[in-house]
PDB file of C-alpha atoms in Angstrom:
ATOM      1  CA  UNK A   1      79.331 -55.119 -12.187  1.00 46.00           C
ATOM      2  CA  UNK A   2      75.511 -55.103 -12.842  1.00 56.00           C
ATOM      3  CA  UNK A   3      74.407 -57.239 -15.652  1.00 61.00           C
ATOM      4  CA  UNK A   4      73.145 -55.964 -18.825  1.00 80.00           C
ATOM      5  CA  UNK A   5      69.848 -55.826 -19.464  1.00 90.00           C
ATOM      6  CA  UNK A   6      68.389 -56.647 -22.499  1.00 94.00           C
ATOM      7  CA  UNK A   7      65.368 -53.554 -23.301  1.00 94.00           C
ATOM      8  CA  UNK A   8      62.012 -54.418 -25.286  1.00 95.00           C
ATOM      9  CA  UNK A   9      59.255 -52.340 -25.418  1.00 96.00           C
ATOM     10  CA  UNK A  10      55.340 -53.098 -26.372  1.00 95.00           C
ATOM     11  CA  UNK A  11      53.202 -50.123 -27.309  1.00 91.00           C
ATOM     12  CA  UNK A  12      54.026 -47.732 -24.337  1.00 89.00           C
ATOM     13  CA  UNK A  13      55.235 -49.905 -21.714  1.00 94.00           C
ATOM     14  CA  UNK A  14      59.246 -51.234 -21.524  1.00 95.00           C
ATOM     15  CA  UNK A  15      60.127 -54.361 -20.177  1.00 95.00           C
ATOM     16  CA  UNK A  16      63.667 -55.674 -19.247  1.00 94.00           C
ATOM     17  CA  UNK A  17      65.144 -59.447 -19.437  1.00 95.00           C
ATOM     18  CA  UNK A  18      68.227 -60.879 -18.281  1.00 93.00           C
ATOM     19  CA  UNK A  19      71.264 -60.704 -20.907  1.00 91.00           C
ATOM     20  CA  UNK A  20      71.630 -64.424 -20.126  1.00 92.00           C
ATOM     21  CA  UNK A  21      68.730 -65.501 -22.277  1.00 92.00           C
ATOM     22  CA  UNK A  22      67.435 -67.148 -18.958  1.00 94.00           C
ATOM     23  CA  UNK A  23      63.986 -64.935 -19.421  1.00 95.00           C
ATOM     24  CA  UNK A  24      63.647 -65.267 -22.928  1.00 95.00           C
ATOM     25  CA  UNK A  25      60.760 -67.176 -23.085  1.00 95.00           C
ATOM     26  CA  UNK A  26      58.729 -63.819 -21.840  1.00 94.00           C
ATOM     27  CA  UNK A  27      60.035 -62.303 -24.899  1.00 95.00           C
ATOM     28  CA  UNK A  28      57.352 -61.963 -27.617  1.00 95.00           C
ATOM     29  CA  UNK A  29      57.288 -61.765 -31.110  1.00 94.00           C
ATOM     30  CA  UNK A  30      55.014 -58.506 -30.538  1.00 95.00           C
ATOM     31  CA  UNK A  31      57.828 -56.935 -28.967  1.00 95.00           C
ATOM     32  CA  UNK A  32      60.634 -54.523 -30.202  1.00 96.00           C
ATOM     33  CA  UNK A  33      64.045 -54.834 -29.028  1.00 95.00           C
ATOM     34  CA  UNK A  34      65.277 -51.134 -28.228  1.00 95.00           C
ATOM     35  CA  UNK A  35      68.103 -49.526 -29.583  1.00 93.00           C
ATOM     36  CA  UNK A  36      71.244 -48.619 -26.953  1.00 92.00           C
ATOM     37  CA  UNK A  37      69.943 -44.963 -27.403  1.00 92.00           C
ATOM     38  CA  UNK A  38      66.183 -45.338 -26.415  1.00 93.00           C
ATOM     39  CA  UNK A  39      67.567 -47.638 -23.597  1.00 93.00           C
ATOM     40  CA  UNK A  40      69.661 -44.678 -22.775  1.00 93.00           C
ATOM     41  CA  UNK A  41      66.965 -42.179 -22.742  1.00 92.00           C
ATOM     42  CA  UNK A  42      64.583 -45.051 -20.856  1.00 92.00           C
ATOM     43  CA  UNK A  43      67.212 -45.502 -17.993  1.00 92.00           C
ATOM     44  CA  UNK A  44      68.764 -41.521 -17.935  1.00 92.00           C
ATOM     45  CA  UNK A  45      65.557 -39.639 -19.351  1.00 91.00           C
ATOM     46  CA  UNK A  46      67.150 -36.050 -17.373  1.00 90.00           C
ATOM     47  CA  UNK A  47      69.862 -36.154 -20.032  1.00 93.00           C
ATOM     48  CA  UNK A  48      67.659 -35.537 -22.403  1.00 93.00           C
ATOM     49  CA  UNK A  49      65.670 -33.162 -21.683  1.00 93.00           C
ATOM     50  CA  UNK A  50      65.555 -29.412 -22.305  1.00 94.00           C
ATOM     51  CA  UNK A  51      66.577 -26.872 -19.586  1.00 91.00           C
ATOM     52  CA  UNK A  52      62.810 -25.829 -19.570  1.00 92.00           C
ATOM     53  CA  UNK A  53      61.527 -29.693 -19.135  1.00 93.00           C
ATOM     54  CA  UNK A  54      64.472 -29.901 -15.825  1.00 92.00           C
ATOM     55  CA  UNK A  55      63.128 -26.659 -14.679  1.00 89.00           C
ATOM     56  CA  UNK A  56      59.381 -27.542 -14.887  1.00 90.00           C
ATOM     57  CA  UNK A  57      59.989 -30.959 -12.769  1.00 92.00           C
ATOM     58  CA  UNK A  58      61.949 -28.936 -10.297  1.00 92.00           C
ATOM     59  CA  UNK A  59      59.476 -26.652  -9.736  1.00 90.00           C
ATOM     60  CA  UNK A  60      56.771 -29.152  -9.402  1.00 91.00           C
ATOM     61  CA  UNK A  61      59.265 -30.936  -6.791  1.00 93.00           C
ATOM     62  CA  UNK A  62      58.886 -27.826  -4.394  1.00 95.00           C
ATOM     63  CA  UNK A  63      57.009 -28.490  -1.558  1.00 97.00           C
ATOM     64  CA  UNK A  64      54.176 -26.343  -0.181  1.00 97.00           C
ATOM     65  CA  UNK A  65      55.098 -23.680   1.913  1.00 97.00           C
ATOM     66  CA  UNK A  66      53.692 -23.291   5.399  1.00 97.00           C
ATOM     67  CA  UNK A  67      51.698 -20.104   6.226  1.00 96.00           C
ATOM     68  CA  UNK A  68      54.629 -19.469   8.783  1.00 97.00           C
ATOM     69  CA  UNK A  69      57.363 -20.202   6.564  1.00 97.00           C
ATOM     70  CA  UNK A  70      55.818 -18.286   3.477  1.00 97.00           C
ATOM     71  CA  UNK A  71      55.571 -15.293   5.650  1.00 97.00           C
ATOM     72  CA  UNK A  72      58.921 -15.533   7.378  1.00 97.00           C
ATOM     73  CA  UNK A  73      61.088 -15.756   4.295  1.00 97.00           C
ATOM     74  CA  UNK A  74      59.430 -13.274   2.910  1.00 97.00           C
ATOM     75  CA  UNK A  75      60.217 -11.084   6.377  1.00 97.00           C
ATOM     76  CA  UNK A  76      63.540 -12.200   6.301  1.00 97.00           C
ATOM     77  CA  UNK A  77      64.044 -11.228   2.701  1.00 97.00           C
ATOM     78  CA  UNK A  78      62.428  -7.618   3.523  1.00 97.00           C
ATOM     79  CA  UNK A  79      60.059  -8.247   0.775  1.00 97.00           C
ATOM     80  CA  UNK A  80      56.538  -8.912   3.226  1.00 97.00           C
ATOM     81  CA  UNK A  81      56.400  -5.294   3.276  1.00 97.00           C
ATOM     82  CA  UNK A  82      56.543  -4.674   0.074  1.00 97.00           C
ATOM     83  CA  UNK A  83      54.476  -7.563  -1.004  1.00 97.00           C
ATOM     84  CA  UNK A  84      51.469  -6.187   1.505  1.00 97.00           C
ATOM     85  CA  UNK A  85      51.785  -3.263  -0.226  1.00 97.00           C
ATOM     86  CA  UNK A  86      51.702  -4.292  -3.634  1.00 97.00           C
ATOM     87  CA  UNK A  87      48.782  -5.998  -2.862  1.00 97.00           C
ATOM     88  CA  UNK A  88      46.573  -2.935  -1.428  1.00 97.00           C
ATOM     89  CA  UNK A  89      47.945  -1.147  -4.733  1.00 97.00           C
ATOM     90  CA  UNK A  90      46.135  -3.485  -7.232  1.00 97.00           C
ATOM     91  CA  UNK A  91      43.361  -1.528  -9.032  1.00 96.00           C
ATOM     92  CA  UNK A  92      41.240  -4.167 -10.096  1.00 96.00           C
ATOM     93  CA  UNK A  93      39.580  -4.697  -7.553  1.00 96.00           C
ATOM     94  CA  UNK A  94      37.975  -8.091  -8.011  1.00 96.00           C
ATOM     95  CA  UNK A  95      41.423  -8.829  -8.552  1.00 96.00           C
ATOM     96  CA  UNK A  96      42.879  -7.370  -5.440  1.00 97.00           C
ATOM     97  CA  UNK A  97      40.052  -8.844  -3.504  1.00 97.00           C
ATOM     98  CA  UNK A  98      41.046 -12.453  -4.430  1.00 97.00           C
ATOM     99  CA  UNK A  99      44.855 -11.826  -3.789  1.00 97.00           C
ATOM    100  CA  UNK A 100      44.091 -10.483  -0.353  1.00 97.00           C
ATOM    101  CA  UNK A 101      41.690 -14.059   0.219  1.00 97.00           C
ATOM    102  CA  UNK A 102      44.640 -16.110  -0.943  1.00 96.00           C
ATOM    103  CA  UNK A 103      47.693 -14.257   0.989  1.00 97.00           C
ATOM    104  CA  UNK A 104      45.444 -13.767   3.987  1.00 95.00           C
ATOM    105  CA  UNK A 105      43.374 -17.764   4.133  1.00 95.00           C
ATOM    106  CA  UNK A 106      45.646 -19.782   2.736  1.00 95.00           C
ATOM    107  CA  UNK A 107      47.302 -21.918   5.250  1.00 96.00           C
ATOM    108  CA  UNK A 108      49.465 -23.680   2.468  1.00 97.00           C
ATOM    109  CA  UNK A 109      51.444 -21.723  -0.689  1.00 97.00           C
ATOM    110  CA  UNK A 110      51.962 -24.252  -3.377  1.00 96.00           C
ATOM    111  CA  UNK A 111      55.289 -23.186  -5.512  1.00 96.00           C
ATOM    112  CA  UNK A 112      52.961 -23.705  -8.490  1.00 93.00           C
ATOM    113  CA  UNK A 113      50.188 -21.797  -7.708  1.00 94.00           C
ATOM    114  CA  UNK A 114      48.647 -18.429  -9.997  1.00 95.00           C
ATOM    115  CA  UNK A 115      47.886 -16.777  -6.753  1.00 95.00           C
ATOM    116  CA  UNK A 116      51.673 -17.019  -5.621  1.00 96.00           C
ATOM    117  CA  UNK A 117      52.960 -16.637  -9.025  1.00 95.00           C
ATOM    118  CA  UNK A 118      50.893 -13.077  -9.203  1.00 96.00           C
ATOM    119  CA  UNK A 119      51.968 -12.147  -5.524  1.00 97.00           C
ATOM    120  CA  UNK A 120      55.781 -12.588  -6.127  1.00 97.00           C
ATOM    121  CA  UNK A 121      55.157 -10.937  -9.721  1.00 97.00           C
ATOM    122  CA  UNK A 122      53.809  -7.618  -7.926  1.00 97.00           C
ATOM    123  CA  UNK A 123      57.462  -7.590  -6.323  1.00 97.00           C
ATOM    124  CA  UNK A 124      59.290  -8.397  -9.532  1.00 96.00           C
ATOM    125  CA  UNK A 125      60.763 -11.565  -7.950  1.00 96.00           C
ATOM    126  CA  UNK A 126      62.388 -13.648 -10.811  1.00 95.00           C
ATOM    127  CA  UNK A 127      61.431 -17.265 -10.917  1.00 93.00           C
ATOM    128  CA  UNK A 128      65.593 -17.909  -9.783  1.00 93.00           C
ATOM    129  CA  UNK A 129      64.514 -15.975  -6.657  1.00 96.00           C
ATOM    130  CA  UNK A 130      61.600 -17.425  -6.042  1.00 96.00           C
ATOM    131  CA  UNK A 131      63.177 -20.531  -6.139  1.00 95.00           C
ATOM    132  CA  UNK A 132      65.533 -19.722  -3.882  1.00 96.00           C
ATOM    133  CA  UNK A 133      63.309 -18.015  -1.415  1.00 97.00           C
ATOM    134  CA  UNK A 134      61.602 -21.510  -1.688  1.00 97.00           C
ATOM    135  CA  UNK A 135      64.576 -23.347  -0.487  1.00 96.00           C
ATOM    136  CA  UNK A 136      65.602 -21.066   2.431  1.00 97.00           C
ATOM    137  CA  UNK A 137      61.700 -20.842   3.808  1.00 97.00           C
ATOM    138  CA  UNK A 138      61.311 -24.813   3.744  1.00 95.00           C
ATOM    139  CA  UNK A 139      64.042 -25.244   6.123  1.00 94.00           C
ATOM    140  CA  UNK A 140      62.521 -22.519   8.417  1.00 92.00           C
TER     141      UNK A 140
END
């Protein structure tokens, strides 16, 4: 199997040496030898974290959406429709103005963005769905 490593840290930054002791002269006294939980949580940090933490880093995993591919899943979906209208529905119109810029410009739809997040909340999509829309228009 692999060897052990042996886990220090200094400040922020961890460093790992051979269990052998053959790298123990780059051990110094500065540094803190870390417990077999923080060496857990170093090597398997997803295990820790909260659901919200897993579902922020997914999120941010999402690739951009094409123009095409933002368009067709929401086609496909039945939901470009209703999203077109949603949009001439806004009242403010400042407001409605800058939606229409960023539905009918952009060329990319980042998963992350305020202007998507404010177009699929005018259809009521749930961040699940959106997700999921996601998925099914990258591979479009």
């Amino acid at each position: 199997g692999a060897t052990i490593m042996k886990y220090y840290k200094l400040s922020q930054d961890v460093y790992a040496f051979e269990n052998d002791g053959s790298q123990d002269e780059y051990i110094t006294e500065d540094m803190i030898r870390m417990t077999p939980s923080e060496v857990d949580k170093h090597i398997n940090p997803k295990k820790y974290m909260t659901d919200e933490q897993l579902f922020d880093i997914y999120v941010k995993s999402l690739k951009p959406l094409t123009r095409r591919q933002f368009k067709l899943v929401l086609l496909e979906n039945d939901l470009l429709g209703d999203l077109e209208t949603a949009i001439s529905n806004i009242e403010d119109t400042t407001e409605k103005k800058r939606i229409e810029i960023e539905y009918t410009e952009s060329d990319k739809f980042a998963r992350t963005s305020e202007s998507v997040k404010t177009m699929f909340a005018l259809i009521n999509q749930t961040e699940e769905q959106i997700n999921e829309l996601w998925e099914k228009a990258l591979a479009l």
